[in-house]
Short mmCIF file of C-alpha atoms in Angstrom, two decimals:
data_model
loop_
_atom_site.label_atom_id
_atom_site.label_comp_id
_atom_site.label_asym_id
_atom_site.label_seq_id
_atom_site.Cartn_x
_atom_site.Cartn_y
_atom_site.Cartn_z
CA MET A 1 99.86 84.44 106.65
CA ARG A 2 100.34 84.89 102.91
CA PHE A 3 96.65 85.51 102.15
CA ARG A 4 96.50 88.44 104.57
CA ARG A 5 99.56 90.03 102.93
CA PHE A 6 97.82 89.71 99.58
CA MET A 7 94.69 91.27 101.02
CA ASN A 8 96.71 94.22 102.33
CA GLU A 9 98.46 94.55 98.98
CA ASN A 10 95.06 94.59 97.22
CA ARG A 11 93.67 97.22 99.59
CA GLY A 12 96.60 99.45 98.72
CA TRP A 13 95.91 99.02 95.01
CA GLN A 14 92.23 99.67 95.51
CA GLN A 15 93.10 102.96 97.25
CA SER A 16 95.38 103.91 94.36
CA LEU A 17 92.71 103.18 91.78
CA GLU A 18 90.17 105.18 93.83
CA MET A 19 92.58 108.11 93.83
CA TYR A 20 92.92 107.90 90.04
CA GLN A 21 89.15 107.74 89.70
CA ARG A 22 88.84 110.89 91.82
CA GLU A 23 91.27 112.67 89.45
CA MET A 24 89.18 111.86 86.37
CA PRO A 25 86.57 114.58 86.73
CA GLU A 26 89.34 117.22 86.95
CA ILE A 27 91.07 115.79 83.91
CA GLN A 28 87.79 115.62 82.00
CA GLN A 29 87.16 119.27 82.90
CA LEU A 30 90.56 120.28 81.56
CA LEU A 31 89.88 118.23 78.43
CA ALA A 32 86.53 119.98 77.91
CA GLU A 33 88.17 123.36 78.37
CA ALA A 34 90.83 122.54 75.79
CA GLU A 35 88.21 121.26 73.34
CA ALA A 36 86.26 124.50 73.76
CA ASP A 37 89.29 126.78 73.47
CA GLU A 38 89.01 128.51 70.12
CA SER A 39 92.58 129.74 70.23
CA ILE A 40 93.98 126.25 69.60
CA SER A 41 94.13 124.79 66.11
CA PRO A 42 91.53 122.36 64.80
CA GLU A 43 94.22 119.65 64.74
CA GLU A 44 94.98 120.20 68.41
CA ARG A 45 91.28 120.19 69.22
CA ASP A 46 90.99 116.92 67.31
CA ALA A 47 93.79 115.49 69.42
CA CYS A 48 91.79 116.33 72.50
CA GLN A 49 88.53 115.03 71.22
CA HIS A 50 89.70 111.84 69.64
CA HIS A 51 92.99 110.79 71.17
CA PHE A 52 92.93 111.96 74.77
CA ARG A 53 89.20 111.52 75.34
CA ALA A 54 89.35 107.97 73.96
CA GLU A 55 92.43 107.10 75.96
CA PHE A 56 91.01 108.44 79.22
CA PHE A 57 87.78 106.55 78.55
CA HIS A 58 89.83 103.38 77.97
CA GLN A 59 91.79 103.96 81.18
CA GLN A 60 88.55 104.44 83.14
CA GLU A 61 87.13 101.19 81.74
CA GLU A 62 90.35 99.31 82.59
CA MET A 63 90.26 100.72 86.12
CA ASN A 64 86.71 99.49 86.54
CA LEU A 65 87.63 96.00 85.35
CA VAL A 66 90.70 95.81 87.61
CA ARG A 67 88.69 97.11 90.58
CA PHE A 68 86.09 94.39 89.96
CA ASP A 69 88.79 91.74 89.74
CA LEU A 70 90.43 93.04 92.92
CA ASP A 71 87.09 92.83 94.73
CA GLU A 72 86.65 89.24 93.51
CA GLN A 73 90.16 88.32 94.60
CA GLN A 74 89.51 89.87 98.03
CA LYS A 75 86.42 87.68 98.39
CA ARG A 76 88.44 84.61 97.45
CA LEU A 77 91.22 85.50 99.93
CA ASN A 78 88.66 86.18 102.70
CA LYS A 79 87.15 82.76 102.07
CA ASP A 80 90.62 81.16 102.18
CA CYS A 81 91.41 82.90 105.43
CA ALA A 82 88.07 81.91 106.98
CA SER A 83 88.62 78.27 106.06
CA ASN A 84 92.26 78.37 107.20
CA ALA A 85 93.38 77.27 103.76
CA VAL A 86 97.08 76.64 103.63
CA TYR A 87 97.48 76.80 99.88
CA ASP A 88 95.19 77.99 97.07
CA ILE A 89 97.05 77.74 93.77
CA GLU A 90 94.31 79.70 91.92
CA ALA A 91 94.46 82.54 94.41
CA LEU A 92 98.26 82.65 94.28
CA CYS A 93 98.40 82.64 90.50
CA TYR A 94 95.62 85.16 90.17
CA GLN A 95 97.39 87.46 92.64
CA ASP A 96 100.35 87.54 90.31
CA ILE A 97 98.09 88.34 87.39
CA ILE A 98 96.36 91.16 89.26
CA ARG A 99 99.68 92.53 90.45
CA SER A 100 100.88 92.71 86.84
CA ARG A 101 97.65 94.30 85.62
CA VAL A 102 97.66 96.94 88.34
CA LYS A 103 101.29 97.87 87.65
CA GLU A 104 100.58 98.15 83.93
CA LEU A 105 97.46 100.23 84.58
CA GLN A 106 99.29 102.55 86.92
CA LYS A 107 102.11 103.09 84.48
CA ALA A 108 99.73 103.69 81.57
CA PHE A 109 97.60 106.13 83.56
CA VAL A 110 100.57 108.18 84.78
CA GLU A 111 102.05 108.28 81.25
CA LEU A 112 98.75 109.34 79.72
CA LYS A 113 98.22 112.02 82.34
CA CYS A 114 101.76 113.34 81.85
CA ASN A 115 101.34 113.38 78.06
CA PHE A 116 98.01 115.20 78.39
CA MET A 117 99.44 117.78 80.77
CA SER A 118 102.40 118.29 78.45
CA PHE A 119 99.99 118.70 75.54
CA LEU A 120 98.01 121.28 77.52
CA SER A 121 101.14 123.20 78.39
CA THR A 122 101.97 123.57 74.71
CA VAL A 123 98.54 124.58 73.43
CA LEU A 124 97.10 126.76 76.22
#
């Protein structure tokens, strides 16, 4: 059934987002170390403090919003499965929206993390 496939798809995304959330403390630790490193220039420290810290905060907020929406979608899909719904246009449309948001979030997080690691490799 289509709803069960969506539920499995959502569980996979939830696991990916949980993995990203588990990475955040390590990234924040690296960020704090770079901010405290007196051997890097004030401009580079500013980049850490303002750009990367703000971007990682934004990513974390987006992850929380998407995780909430995934949970809500799972509830809707569970209800549809329990009632043997054949077709729920709202659930189907919202699944496409969530799919798009998750893909954008994943891409943005990976790019930000790569840019941050690249930045660290040049300043430390």
